[in-house]
Every structure is written in C-alpha cells, then in structure tokens.
PDB file of C-alpha atoms in Angstrom:
ATOM      1  CA  MET A   1       0.211  30.285 -12.878  1.00  0.00           C
ATOM      2  CA  ASP A   2       1.936  32.463 -10.257  1.00  0.00           C
ATOM      3  CA  SER A   3       0.693  30.123  -7.527  1.00  0.00           C
ATOM      4  CA  GLU A   4       2.088  27.096  -9.414  1.00  0.00           C
ATOM      5  CA  ILE A   5       5.531  28.751  -9.758  1.00  0.00           C
ATOM      6  CA  HIS A   6       5.304  29.644  -6.056  1.00  0.00           C
ATOM      7  CA  SER A   7       4.406  26.029  -5.144  1.00  0.00           C
ATOM      8  CA  LYS A   8       7.336  24.602  -7.112  1.00  0.00           C
ATOM      9  CA  ALA A   9       9.731  27.210  -5.578  1.00  0.00           C
ATOM     10  CA  ASN A  10       8.438  26.315  -2.134  1.00  0.00           C
ATOM     11  CA  LEU A  11       8.873  22.593  -2.819  1.00  0.00           C
ATOM     12  CA  GLN A  12      12.479  23.105  -3.985  1.00  0.00           C
ATOM     13  CA  GLU A  13      13.185  25.092  -0.745  1.00  0.00           C
ATOM     14  CA  ILE A  14      11.724  22.184   1.383  1.00  0.00           C
ATOM     15  CA  LEU A  15      13.861  19.659  -0.555  1.00  0.00           C
ATOM     16  CA  LYS A  16      17.041  21.741  -0.083  1.00  0.00           C
ATOM     17  CA  ASN A  17      16.505  21.869   3.713  1.00  0.00           C
ATOM     18  CA  LEU A  18      15.694  18.137   3.895  1.00  0.00           C
ATOM     19  CA  GLU A  19      18.770  17.324   1.729  1.00  0.00           C
ATOM     20  CA  VAL A  20      20.991  18.603   4.585  1.00  0.00           C
ATOM     21  CA  ASP A  21      19.296  16.193   6.990  1.00  0.00           C
ATOM     22  CA  ARG A  22      19.513  13.308   4.491  1.00  0.00           C
ATOM     23  CA  LYS A  23      23.255  13.784   4.004  1.00  0.00           C
ATOM     24  CA  LYS A  24      23.856  13.804   7.758  1.00  0.00           C
ATOM     25  CA  ILE A  25      21.784  10.587   8.179  1.00  0.00           C
ATOM     26  CA  ALA A  26      23.467   8.888   5.188  1.00  0.00           C
ATOM     27  CA  GLU A  27      26.962   9.783   6.475  1.00  0.00           C
ATOM     28  CA  THR A  28      26.141   8.519   9.995  1.00  0.00           C
ATOM     29  CA  TYR A  29      24.764   5.247   8.611  1.00  0.00           C
ATOM     30  CA  GLN A  30      27.905   4.804   6.593  1.00  0.00           C
ATOM     31  CA  THR A  31      30.112   5.442   9.729  1.00  0.00           C
ATOM     32  CA  CYS A  32      28.011   2.770  11.610  1.00  0.00           C
ATOM     33  CA  TYR A  33      28.581   0.287   8.768  1.00  0.00           C
ATOM     34  CA  ILE A  34      32.367   1.018   8.920  1.00  0.00           C
ATOM     35  CA  LEU A  35      32.355   0.516  12.672  1.00  0.00           C
ATOM     36  CA  PHE A  36      30.446  -2.801  12.363  1.00  0.00           C
ATOM     37  CA  GLY A  37      32.989  -3.923   9.661  1.00  0.00           C
ATOM     38  CA  LEU A  38      35.797  -2.909  11.987  1.00  0.00           C
ATOM     39  CA  THR A  39      34.271  -4.975  14.811  1.00  0.00           C
ATOM     40  CA  ILE A  40      34.304  -8.136  12.563  1.00  0.00           C
ATOM     41  CA  LEU A  41      37.859  -7.406  11.380  1.00  0.00           C
ATOM     42  CA  ILE A  42      39.243  -7.087  14.920  1.00  0.00           C
ATOM     43  CA  LEU A  43      37.472 -10.271  15.944  1.00  0.00           C
ATOM     44  CA  LEU A  44      38.872 -12.141  12.986  1.00  0.00           C
ATOM     45  CA  VAL A  45      42.342 -10.854  13.656  1.00  0.00           C
ATOM     46  CA  GLY A  46      42.052 -12.024  17.313  1.00  0.00           C
ATOM     47  CA  LEU A  47      40.959 -15.490  16.108  1.00  0.00           C
ATOM     48  CA  PHE A  48      43.772 -15.575  13.578  1.00  0.00           C
ATOM     49  CA  ILE A  49      46.528 -14.790  16.096  1.00  0.00           C
ATOM     50  CA  ARG A  50      44.821 -17.057  18.645  1.00  0.00           C
ATOM     51  CA  PHE A  51      44.244 -14.247  21.030  1.00  0.00           C
ATOM     52  CA  VAL A  52      40.448 -14.549  21.244  1.00  0.00           C
ATOM     53  CA  THR A  53      40.057 -12.567  24.489  1.00  0.00           C
ATOM     54  CA  LEU A  54      41.958  -9.551  23.067  1.00  0.00           C
ATOM     55  CA  GLY A  55      39.782  -9.888  19.918  1.00  0.00           C
ATOM     56  CA  ILE A  56      36.545  -9.810  21.960  1.00  0.00           C
ATOM     57  CA  ILE A  57      37.659  -6.923  24.047  1.00  0.00           C
ATOM     58  CA  GLY A  58      39.044  -4.967  21.080  1.00  0.00           C
ATOM     59  CA  CYS A  59      35.869  -5.375  18.969  1.00  0.00           C
ATOM     60  CA  LEU A  60      33.536  -4.162  21.864  1.00  0.00           C
ATOM     61  CA  VAL A  61      34.625  -0.512  21.461  1.00  0.00           C
ATOM     62  CA  PRO A  62      33.621  -0.049  17.758  1.00  0.00           C
ATOM     63  CA  LEU A  63      30.620  -2.270  18.280  1.00  0.00           C
ATOM     64  CA  ILE A  64      29.189  -0.242  21.220  1.00  0.00           C
ATOM     65  CA  ILE A  65      29.876   3.113  19.476  1.00  0.00           C
ATOM     66  CA  GLY A  66      28.324   1.800  16.254  1.00  0.00           C
ATOM     67  CA  ILE A  67      25.163   0.601  18.045  1.00  0.00           C
ATOM     68  CA  VAL A  68      24.687   3.853  19.940  1.00  0.00           C
ATOM     69  CA  MET A  69      25.165   5.914  16.779  1.00  0.00           C
ATOM     70  CA  TYR A  70      22.783   3.615  14.848  1.00  0.00           C
ATOM     71  CA  PHE A  71      19.923   3.929  17.277  1.00  0.00           C
ATOM     72  CA  ARG A  72      20.363   7.667  17.665  1.00  0.00           C
ATOM     73  CA  ILE A  73      20.350   8.305  13.918  1.00  0.00           C
ATOM     74  CA  ASP A  74      17.447   5.891  13.433  1.00  0.00           C
ATOM     75  CA  ASP A  75      15.264   8.307  15.367  1.00  0.00           C
ATOM     76  CA  ASP A  76      16.411  11.105  13.101  1.00  0.00           C
ATOM     77  CA  ALA A  77      15.756   8.931  10.028  1.00  0.00           C
ATOM     78  CA  LYS A  78      12.117   8.374  11.166  1.00  0.00           C
ATOM     79  CA  LYS A  79      11.586  12.104  11.620  1.00  0.00           C
ATOM     80  CA  TYR A  80      13.182  12.715   8.189  1.00  0.00           C
ATOM     81  CA  LYS A  81      10.856  10.195   6.600  1.00  0.00           C
ATOM     82  CA  SER A  82       7.803  11.813   8.263  1.00  0.00           C
ATOM     83  CA  ALA A  83       8.856  15.324   7.226  1.00  0.00           C
ATOM     84  CA  TYR A  84       9.387  14.164   3.648  1.00  0.00           C
ATOM     85  CA  LYS A  85       5.897  12.618   3.428  1.00  0.00           C
ATOM     86  CA  ILE A  86       4.058  15.492   5.106  1.00  0.00           C
ATOM     87  CA  ASN A  87       5.996  18.397   3.557  1.00  0.00           C
ATOM     88  CA  VAL A  88       7.293  17.104   0.203  1.00  0.00           C
ATOM     89  CA  VAL A  89       4.606  14.576  -0.890  1.00  0.00           C
ATOM     90  CA  GLY A  90       1.914  16.599   0.825  1.00  0.00           C
ATOM     91  CA  THR A  91       2.908  19.773  -1.103  1.00  0.00           C
ATOM     92  CA  ALA A  92       3.249  17.906  -4.427  1.00  0.00           C
ATOM     93  CA  LEU A  93      -0.217  16.349  -4.030  1.00  0.00           C
ATOM     94  CA  LYS A  94      -1.828  19.818  -4.197  1.00  0.00           C
ATOM     95  CA  ASP A  95      -0.743  20.052  -7.849  1.00  0.00           C
ATOM     96  CA  ILE A  96      -2.945  17.089  -8.673  1.00  0.00           C
ATOM     97  CA  ASN A  97      -5.939  18.136  -6.574  1.00  0.00           C
ATOM     98  CA  GLU A  98      -6.132  20.793  -3.821  1.00  0.00           C
ATOM     99  CA  THR A  99      -8.148  18.449  -1.565  1.00  0.00           C
ATOM    100  CA  LEU A 100      -5.500  15.767  -1.426  1.00  0.00           C
ATOM    101  CA  ALA A 101      -3.770  15.135   1.879  1.00  0.00           C
ATOM    102  CA  ILE A 102      -1.384  12.408   3.211  1.00  0.00           C
ATOM    103  CA  MET A 103      -1.445  11.037   6.720  1.00  0.00           C
ATOM    104  CA  PRO A 104       1.730   8.814   6.961  1.00  0.00           C
ATOM    105  CA  LEU A 105       0.855   7.096  10.229  1.00  0.00           C
ATOM    106  CA  SER A 106      -2.795   6.380   9.235  1.00  0.00           C
ATOM    107  CA  GLY A 107      -4.080   3.773   6.824  1.00  0.00           C
ATOM    108  CA  LEU A 108      -7.063   1.578   5.965  1.00  0.00           C
ATOM    109  CA  PRO A 109      -8.335   0.163   9.333  1.00  0.00           C
ATOM    110  CA  GLU A 110      -8.218  -3.581   9.601  1.00  0.00           C
ATOM    111  CA  TYR A 111     -11.999  -3.831  10.136  1.00  0.00           C
ATOM    112  CA  GLU A 112     -12.551  -2.010   6.877  1.00  0.00           C
ATOM    113  CA  PHE A 113     -10.086  -4.359   5.049  1.00  0.00           C
ATOM    114  CA  ILE A 114     -12.217  -7.277   6.431  1.00  0.00           C
ATOM    115  CA  SER A 115     -15.560  -5.739   5.785  1.00  0.00           C
ATOM    116  CA  SER A 116     -14.637  -4.828   2.133  1.00  0.00           C
ATOM    117  CA  GLU A 117     -15.084  -8.543   1.435  1.00  0.00           C
ATOM    118  CA  LEU A 118     -12.256  -8.276  -1.129  1.00  0.00           C
ATOM    119  CA  PHE A 119     -10.476 -11.290   0.463  1.00  0.00           C
ATOM    120  CA  THR A 120     -11.609 -14.488   2.076  1.00  0.00           C
ATOM    121  CA  THR A 121      -8.888 -14.914   4.629  1.00  0.00           C
ATOM    122  CA  GLU A 122      -8.733 -12.941   7.842  1.00  0.00           C
ATOM    123  CA  PRO A 123      -5.304 -11.439   8.506  1.00  0.00           C
ATOM    124  CA  ASP A 124      -3.234 -12.610  11.521  1.00  0.00           C
ATOM    125  CA  ARG A 125      -0.800  -9.738  10.960  1.00  0.00           C
ATOM    126  CA  TYR A 126      -1.874  -6.393   9.379  1.00  0.00           C
ATOM    127  CA  LYS A 127       0.181  -3.342   8.479  1.00  0.00           C
ATOM    128  CA  THR A 128      -1.062  -0.149   6.771  1.00  0.00           C
ATOM    129  CA  GLN A 129       0.303   3.348   6.272  1.00  0.00           C
ATOM    130  CA  ASP A 130       0.324   6.459   4.066  1.00  0.00           C
ATOM    131  CA  LEU A 131      -3.438   7.157   3.935  1.00  0.00           C
ATOM    132  CA  ILE A 132      -4.228   9.672   1.181  1.00  0.00           C
ATOM    133  CA  THR A 133      -7.658  11.282   1.151  1.00  0.00           C
ATOM    134  CA  GLY A 134      -9.388  13.568  -1.344  1.00  0.00           C
ATOM    135  CA  THR A 135     -12.526  14.667  -3.130  1.00  0.00           C
ATOM    136  CA  ALA A 136     -13.139  14.745  -6.843  1.00  0.00           C
ATOM    137  CA  ASP A 137     -16.257  16.820  -7.526  1.00  0.00           C
ATOM    138  CA  LYS A 138     -18.883  15.182  -5.311  1.00  0.00           C
ATOM    139  CA  THR A 139     -17.026  11.901  -4.664  1.00  0.00           C
ATOM    140  CA  SER A 140     -14.893  11.361  -1.535  1.00  0.00           C
ATOM    141  CA  PHE A 141     -12.148   8.790  -1.928  1.00  0.00           C
ATOM    142  CA  TRP A 142      -9.243   7.479   0.079  1.00  0.00           C
ATOM    143  CA  PHE A 143      -6.379   4.879  -0.404  1.00  0.00           C
ATOM    144  CA  ALA A 144      -3.536   3.430   1.568  1.00  0.00           C
ATOM    145  CA  GLU A 145      -0.742   0.868   1.415  1.00  0.00           C
ATOM    146  CA  VAL A 146      -1.690  -2.383   3.052  1.00  0.00           C
ATOM    147  CA  HIS A 147       0.245  -5.582   3.793  1.00  0.00           C
ATOM    148  CA  ALA A 148      -1.937  -8.346   5.219  1.00  0.00           C
ATOM    149  CA  GLU A 149      -0.678 -11.826   6.143  1.00  0.00           C
ATOM    150  CA  TYR A 150      -1.971 -15.047   7.707  1.00  0.00           C
ATOM    151  CA  LYS A 151       0.176 -17.555   9.512  1.00  0.00           C
ATOM    152  CA  THR A 152       0.421 -21.304   9.502  1.00  0.00           C
ATOM    153  CA  GLU A 153       1.904 -23.388  12.292  1.00  0.00           C
ATOM    154  CA  THR A 154       3.375 -26.840  11.790  1.00  0.00           C
ATOM    155  CA  GLN A 155       4.807 -29.178  14.446  1.00  0.00           C
ATOM    156  CA  THR A 156       8.370 -30.289  13.722  1.00  0.00           C
ATOM    157  CA  LYS A 157      10.885 -32.331  15.745  1.00  0.00           C
ATOM    158  CA  ASN A 158      12.427 -29.040  16.844  1.00  0.00           C
ATOM    159  CA  GLY A 159       9.087 -27.558  17.959  1.00  0.00           C
ATOM    160  CA  THR A 160       6.517 -25.304  16.283  1.00  0.00           C
ATOM    161  CA  ARG A 161       7.424 -23.696  12.985  1.00  0.00           C
ATOM    162  CA  THR A 162       5.529 -20.519  12.133  1.00  0.00           C
ATOM    163  CA  GLU A 163       5.262 -19.364   8.535  1.00  0.00           C
ATOM    164  CA  TRP A 164       3.748 -16.075   7.225  1.00  0.00           C
ATOM    165  CA  HIS A 165       1.903 -15.954   3.948  1.00  0.00           C
ATOM    166  CA  THR A 166       0.791 -12.764   2.131  1.00  0.00           C
ATOM    167  CA  ILE A 167      -2.968 -12.313   1.641  1.00  0.00           C
ATOM    168  CA  PHE A 168      -2.461  -8.994  -0.047  1.00  0.00           C
ATOM    169  CA  LYS A 169       0.319  -6.413  -0.516  1.00  0.00           C
ATOM    170  CA  GLY A 170      -0.426  -3.188  -2.393  1.00  0.00           C
ATOM    171  CA  ILE A 171      -2.844  -0.335  -2.352  1.00  0.00           C
ATOM    172  CA  ILE A 172      -6.516  -0.435  -1.475  1.00  0.00           C
ATOM    173  CA  PHE A 173      -8.586   2.291  -2.920  1.00  0.00           C
ATOM    174  CA  ALA A 174     -12.069   3.251  -1.563  1.00  0.00           C
ATOM    175  CA  ALA A 175     -14.662   5.691  -2.720  1.00  0.00           C
ATOM    176  CA  ASP A 176     -18.233   6.741  -1.938  1.00  0.00           C
ATOM    177  CA  PHE A 177     -20.192   5.059  -4.675  1.00  0.00           C
ATOM    178  CA  ASN A 178     -22.908   6.836  -6.585  1.00  0.00           C
ATOM    179  CA  LYS A 179     -25.563   4.190  -5.981  1.00  0.00           C
ATOM    180  CA  ASN A 180     -27.360   2.943  -2.904  1.00  0.00           C
ATOM    181  CA  PHE A 181     -27.456  -0.825  -2.712  1.00  0.00           C
ATOM    182  CA  ASN A 182     -28.647  -3.391  -0.245  1.00  0.00           C
ATOM    183  CA  VAL A 183     -26.280  -6.342  -0.595  1.00  0.00           C
ATOM    184  CA  SER A 184     -22.571  -6.724  -1.407  1.00  0.00           C
ATOM    185  CA  THR A 185     -21.379  -7.529  -4.872  1.00  0.00           C
ATOM    186  CA  VAL A 186     -17.758  -8.756  -5.216  1.00  0.00           C
ATOM    187  CA  VAL A 187     -15.625  -8.975  -8.352  1.00  0.00           C
ATOM    188  CA  ARG A 188     -12.588 -11.157  -7.990  1.00  0.00           C
ATOM    189  CA  PRO A 189      -9.916 -12.356 -10.536  1.00  0.00           C
ATOM    190  CA  LYS A 190     -10.754 -15.707 -12.125  1.00  0.00           C
ATOM    191  CA  SER A 191      -7.450 -17.057 -10.700  1.00  0.00           C
ATOM    192  CA  PHE A 192      -8.452 -16.044  -7.175  1.00  0.00           C
ATOM    193  CA  GLY A 193     -10.117 -19.360  -6.166  1.00  0.00           C
ATOM    194  CA  ALA A 194      -7.260 -21.485  -7.448  1.00  0.00           C
ATOM    195  CA  SER A 195      -4.618 -19.452  -5.601  1.00  0.00           C
ATOM    196  CA  LEU A 196      -6.360 -20.112  -2.289  1.00  0.00           C
ATOM    197  CA  GLY A 197      -5.847 -23.878  -2.650  1.00  0.00           C
ATOM    198  CA  ALA A 198      -6.074 -25.701   0.585  1.00  0.00           C
ATOM    199  CA  TRP A 199      -6.537 -22.430   2.539  1.00  0.00           C
ATOM    200  CA  PHE A 200     -10.050 -21.934   1.046  1.00  0.00           C
ATOM    201  CA  SER A 201     -11.338 -23.654   4.212  1.00  0.00           C
ATOM    202  CA  LYS A 202     -10.126 -20.586   6.165  1.00  0.00           C
ATOM    203  CA  ASN A 203     -12.924 -18.396   4.661  1.00  0.00           C
ATOM    204  CA  VAL A 204     -14.182 -15.788   6.969  1.00  0.00           C
ATOM    205  CA  PHE A 205     -17.124 -14.901   4.835  1.00  0.00           C
ATOM    206  CA  SER A 206     -19.701 -17.634   4.315  1.00  0.00           C
ATOM    207  CA  PHE A 207     -20.825 -17.421   0.721  1.00  0.00           C
ATOM    208  CA  GLY A 208     -24.144 -19.096   1.836  1.00  0.00           C
ATOM    209  CA  ASN A 209     -26.728 -17.829  -0.547  1.00  0.00           C
ATOM    210  CA  THR A 210     -24.201 -15.753  -2.478  1.00  0.00           C
ATOM    211  CA  GLU A 211     -24.373 -16.746  -6.157  1.00  0.00           C
ATOM    212  CA  ILE A 212     -22.083 -16.359  -9.122  1.00  0.00           C
ATOM    213  CA  VAL A 213     -23.523 -13.693 -11.458  1.00  0.00           C
ATOM    214  CA  GLN A 214     -23.339 -14.396 -15.140  1.00  0.00           C
ATOM    215  CA  LEU A 215     -22.941 -11.122 -16.974  1.00  0.00           C
ATOM    216  CA  GLU A 216     -23.360 -10.346 -20.710  1.00  0.00           C
ATOM    217  CA  ASN A 217     -19.769  -9.160 -21.255  1.00  0.00           C
ATOM    218  CA  THR A 218     -17.680 -12.210 -22.295  1.00  0.00           C
ATOM    219  CA  ASP A 219     -14.352 -10.449 -21.692  1.00  0.00           C
ATOM    220  CA  PHE A 220     -15.423  -9.500 -18.199  1.00  0.00           C
ATOM    221  CA  ASP A 221     -16.587 -12.964 -17.397  1.00  0.00           C
ATOM    222  CA  ASN A 222     -13.325 -14.447 -18.717  1.00  0.00           C
ATOM    223  CA  LYS A 223     -11.260 -12.176 -16.488  1.00  0.00           C
ATOM    224  CA  PHE A 224     -13.451 -11.981 -13.306  1.00  0.00           C
ATOM    225  CA  VAL A 225     -15.831 -13.981 -11.217  1.00  0.00           C
ATOM    226  CA  THR A 226     -18.732 -11.900  -9.781  1.00  0.00           C
ATOM    227  CA  TYR A 227     -20.522 -12.865  -6.564  1.00  0.00           C
ATOM    228  CA  SER A 228     -23.694 -11.301  -5.188  1.00  0.00           C
ATOM    229  CA  LYS A 229     -26.779 -12.170  -3.121  1.00  0.00           C
ATOM    230  CA  ASN A 230     -28.890 -10.188  -5.515  1.00  0.00           C
ATOM    231  CA  GLN A 231     -28.458 -10.869  -9.191  1.00  0.00           C
ATOM    232  CA  ILE A 232     -30.653  -7.971 -10.319  1.00  0.00           C
ATOM    233  CA  GLU A 233     -28.773  -5.402  -8.147  1.00  0.00           C
ATOM    234  CA  ALA A 234     -25.443  -6.755  -9.261  1.00  0.00           C
ATOM    235  CA  ARG A 235     -26.437  -6.086 -12.899  1.00  0.00           C
ATOM    236  CA  TYR A 236     -27.611  -2.569 -11.929  1.00  0.00           C
ATOM    237  CA  ILE A 237     -24.180  -1.822 -10.520  1.00  0.00           C
ATOM    238  CA  LEU A 238     -22.165  -3.604 -13.307  1.00  0.00           C
ATOM    239  CA  THR A 239     -23.760  -1.882 -16.268  1.00  0.00           C
ATOM    240  CA  PRO A 240     -22.162  -2.531 -19.682  1.00  0.00           C
ATOM    241  CA  ALA A 241     -20.412   0.848 -19.467  1.00  0.00           C
ATOM    242  CA  MET A 242     -19.102   0.059 -15.937  1.00  0.00           C
ATOM    243  CA  MET A 243     -17.744  -3.323 -17.000  1.00  0.00           C
ATOM    244  CA  GLU A 244     -15.893  -1.749 -19.899  1.00  0.00           C
ATOM    245  CA  ARG A 245     -14.430   0.875 -17.549  1.00  0.00           C
ATOM    246  CA  ILE A 246     -13.341  -1.776 -15.024  1.00  0.00           C
ATOM    247  CA  LEU A 247     -11.698  -3.802 -17.910  1.00  0.00           C
ATOM    248  CA  ASP A 248      -9.908  -0.642 -19.107  1.00  0.00           C
ATOM    249  CA  LEU A 249      -8.714   0.104 -15.489  1.00  0.00           C
ATOM    250  CA  ASN A 250      -7.541  -3.476 -15.143  1.00  0.00           C
ATOM    251  CA  ARG A 251      -5.533  -3.213 -18.383  1.00  0.00           C
ATOM    252  CA  LYS A 252      -3.640  -0.290 -16.938  1.00  0.00           C
ATOM    253  CA  SER A 253      -2.778  -2.240 -13.729  1.00  0.00           C
ATOM    254  CA  ASP A 254       0.145  -4.519 -13.472  1.00  0.00           C
ATOM    255  CA  GLU A 255      -1.826  -7.362 -11.880  1.00  0.00           C
ATOM    256  CA  THR A 256      -5.546  -8.209 -11.884  1.00  0.00           C
ATOM    257  CA  ILE A 257      -7.556  -6.032  -9.552  1.00  0.00           C
ATOM    258  CA  SER A 258     -10.409  -7.060  -7.190  1.00  0.00           C
ATOM    259  CA  ILE A 259     -13.453  -4.888  -6.592  1.00  0.00           C
ATOM    260  CA  SER A 260     -16.306  -4.853  -4.126  1.00  0.00           C
ATOM    261  CA  PHE A 261     -19.461  -2.768  -3.810  1.00  0.00           C
ATOM    262  CA  ILE A 262     -20.643  -2.750  -0.222  1.00  0.00           C
ATOM    263  CA  ASN A 263     -22.412  -0.323   2.115  1.00  0.00           C
ATOM    264  CA  SER A 264     -22.631   2.284  -0.734  1.00  0.00           C
ATOM    265  CA  LYS A 265     -18.869   2.176  -1.044  1.00  0.00           C
ATOM    266  CA  MET A 266     -16.601   0.817  -3.704  1.00  0.00           C
ATOM    267  CA  TYR A 267     -13.250  -0.856  -2.826  1.00  0.00           C
ATOM    268  CA  ILE A 268     -10.554  -1.745  -5.308  1.00  0.00           C
ATOM    269  CA  ALA A 269      -7.451  -3.780  -4.442  1.00  0.00           C
ATOM    270  CA  PHE A 270      -4.322  -3.134  -6.528  1.00  0.00           C
ATOM    271  CA  PRO A 271      -1.573  -5.700  -5.846  1.00  0.00           C
ATOM    272  CA  LEU A 272       1.764  -3.879  -5.938  1.00  0.00           C
ATOM    273  CA  SER A 273       5.246  -4.796  -4.846  1.00  0.00           C
ATOM    274  CA  ASN A 274       6.670  -1.289  -4.375  1.00  0.00           C
ATOM    275  CA  ASN A 275       6.551   0.772  -1.230  1.00  0.00           C
ATOM    276  CA  TYR A 276       5.425   4.331  -2.211  1.00  0.00           C
ATOM    277  CA  PHE A 277       6.192   7.732  -0.628  1.00  0.00           C
ATOM    278  CA  GLU A 278       9.513   6.637   0.919  1.00  0.00           C
ATOM    279  CA  PRO A 279      12.314   9.127   0.711  1.00  0.00           C
ATOM    280  CA  PRO A 280      15.830   8.085  -0.426  1.00  0.00           C
ATOM    281  CA  ILE A 281      18.631   8.000   2.147  1.00  0.00           C
ATOM    282  CA  HIS A 282      21.646   7.126   0.091  1.00  0.00           C
ATOM    283  CA  SER A 283      20.744   9.207  -3.014  1.00  0.00           C
ATOM    284  CA  SER A 284      19.990  12.818  -3.490  1.00  0.00           C
ATOM    285  CA  LEU A 285      16.569  14.414  -2.867  1.00  0.00           C
ATOM    286  CA  LEU A 286      17.289  16.932  -5.596  1.00  0.00           C
ATOM    287  CA  ALA A 287      17.082  14.338  -8.433  1.00  0.00           C
ATOM    288  CA  PRO A 288      14.622  15.650 -11.094  1.00  0.00           C
ATOM    289  CA  ASP A 289      12.634  12.328 -11.194  1.00  0.00           C
ATOM    290  CA  LEU A 290      12.382  12.087  -7.367  1.00  0.00           C
ATOM    291  CA  LEU A 291       8.508  12.161  -7.164  1.00  0.00           C
ATOM    292  CA  THR A 292       7.633  10.753 -10.630  1.00  0.00           C
ATOM    293  CA  ASP A 293       6.587   7.185  -9.523  1.00  0.00           C
ATOM    294  CA  ASP A 294       4.852   8.428  -6.356  1.00  0.00           C
ATOM    295  CA  LEU A 295       2.795  11.080  -8.088  1.00  0.00           C
ATOM    296  CA  SER A 296       1.952   8.774 -11.054  1.00  0.00           C
ATOM    297  CA  ILE A 297       0.307   6.281  -8.648  1.00  0.00           C
ATOM    298  CA  VAL A 298      -1.598   9.144  -6.914  1.00  0.00           C
ATOM    299  CA  GLN A 299      -2.760  10.468 -10.293  1.00  0.00           C
ATOM    300  CA  PHE A 300      -3.792   6.922 -11.264  1.00  0.00           C
ATOM    301  CA  MET A 301      -5.884   6.561  -8.147  1.00  0.00           C
ATOM    302  CA  HIS A 302      -7.422  10.058  -8.466  1.00  0.00           C
ATOM    303  CA  ASP A 303      -8.376   9.444 -12.014  1.00  0.00           C
ATOM    304  CA  ILE A 304     -10.411   6.339 -11.075  1.00  0.00           C
ATOM    305  CA  VAL A 305     -13.268   8.589  -9.948  1.00  0.00           C
ATOM    306  CA  HIS A 306     -13.587   9.971 -13.455  1.00  0.00           C
ATOM    307  CA  GLU A 307     -12.732   6.689 -15.274  1.00  0.00           C
ATOM    308  CA  LEU A 308     -15.465   4.771 -13.448  1.00  0.00           C
ATOM    309  CA  ASP A 309     -17.805   7.768 -13.652  1.00  0.00           C
ATOM    310  CA  LEU A 310     -18.377   7.765  -9.875  1.00  0.00           C
ATOM    311  CA  ASN A 311     -19.610  11.342 -10.033  1.00  0.00           C
ATOM    312  CA  THR A 312     -22.711  10.448 -11.916  1.00  0.00           C
ATOM    313  CA  ARG A 313     -25.416  10.489  -9.254  1.00  0.00           C
ATOM    314  CA  ILE A 314     -28.209   8.121  -9.963  1.00  0.00           C
ATOM    315  CA  TRP A 315     -30.586   5.975  -7.807  1.00  0.00           C
ATOM    316  CA  GLY A 316     -31.296   9.130  -5.745  1.00  0.00           C
ATOM    317  CA  LYS A 317     -27.966   9.320  -3.978  1.00  0.00           C
ATOM    318  CA  GLU A 318     -26.691  12.925  -3.492  1.00  0.00           C
TER     319      GLU A 318
END
C-alpha cells in the first residue's frame, strides 16, 4: 500500500514538472499562430491599399520569426512527448503489471506484420510506435500501434495520381501461445473478403492448399472465416472454450478483430481510430482523467492473456 501511495505521489511530481514544459510549448505555439495570422493580415492590407511590395516586405518579419520559433519549439514538443510516454505512461503501467514497459520509438516490425498473415495486402507505407511489452505469469506479450497503407497509381491528363489506402490502423497484440503447431491458422471477419474488392488480386499470401475450416460453433462461423492448411490442428487450437473466449473478446471490441496462430505465436488485430499515449499540449496534464483511456486500453490488452487462457500449458510447451 505504501509503495502504491509513493508511486502516485511520484507520478504527480513528474506531471507537475512536465506541466511547466507543456505551458511553455503551448504558449509558444500560440505566439506562432498569432505571428502567422499577422503575416496574412499585413499581406491583405498591402493588397487592399494596392501597395503589394510593402505588404510582402512587411509580412516577411513576422513570418520568419514565426517559422524560426515554430521549428525550435517543435524539437521541445518532441522531447516533451517522449518524456511523457517514458516517465508518465511508463510509471502508470507499473500499477497494472510490474513487468510492463513502453518503448515509444519501437513498434511491431514490418516483417512481423506481414508474417502474422492477418492481412492479405503488403504495405507500401508502414508506421508503428509505442511498443508495450510485458509478461503475465508464464506468457510474454507485446503490442503496438500500427498504420499500414498500400498505394494505387492512376494515369490522368495531368500526370500520375497517387492515392493511399489504409490496410490497417489500430493496435496489434502478440503473445507466445501455449501450444506448439506446425501450420498457420487465421481467423478473419466475415466481411474481410468483401472489403478487399478488386484489390484481392494483390494477395501476398497464396492460399494454395489453405482451406476454410468449418467449426461447430454457429455464432463463431457467422462472425468469422477460419483458414488453415491443417483442419485437425485448427480444431485443436480453436477449442469450444477458445471460440467462446474469442467471441467474448470480440464483443468488447469496437470493431471485428482478426486473429492468427503462427510459429507458436498468437496475433490479434484491433482496428482503432484513436492514437494512444499522446500527451495534451493545449490542455492541462493535471486533469484527473488524463490517463483513463490510455490505461484502459493497456488493461484490456493485458487481460487478453487471462481471458484467452494463454497461461494454460498443454501440448508439452513450457
């Protein structure tokens, strides 16, 4: 209990120190916006009185000062964000599980995103950040924010037009699974195939001899399509209890999840629109609900290990 009180007092102290930095950054950004507004105003006045040269020369001073200030404070803002993630989020995570740690500049490597077989389109642009790692009993797990996109190029009379399309945006959770298996088994939303539309031809993974697995849980089969090269192994993994747990986990998620079991690991993709673990700049760090959303998503990910019973060691895996 004493350590918990000490941890909360320590967190409050960290927040108070960071709040000083936040105010300085917010005030500087506001000054920059005022200077940029002044730039436009001077230019418009110059145009209005038909003295364009004076307007251009006059607007250069606030413009240059604003740009210099903006780039200088932008570096401070990056340091502030990093300090918040490491010191504030990192400290708060320990209240959920002592083993939890955040690495803001790390994420889920692109090769792991591809090898998870959760998606059939290879990304042309891939961003990932805020890797959180931890251990619950015997099970190691990790998750990170991921934004993967593919591009299309079309020829127009004005040249080539490039458009970016989201493959996935959200959190990908991974854990050491409690069973050894030889082939991959992938569980995707029923709507997944339809959403690919014409881009289904861009499949990276050849389904080849991969078959659709018919399972004995009607609710599960109505919500998901299961693919595997080994029907028997897929049924060993997706036991009646496991299917019920996945359905329960899916009910708690905003959008339908995708799951794969591959190389003795389990991957779960949670589509989410929010960016987590980002500190406020224009509102106080001392707000009582500051960490509520961030910690609730971490707690949710942490509890997956228990909800899916990943700590039960069978099939000889220790």
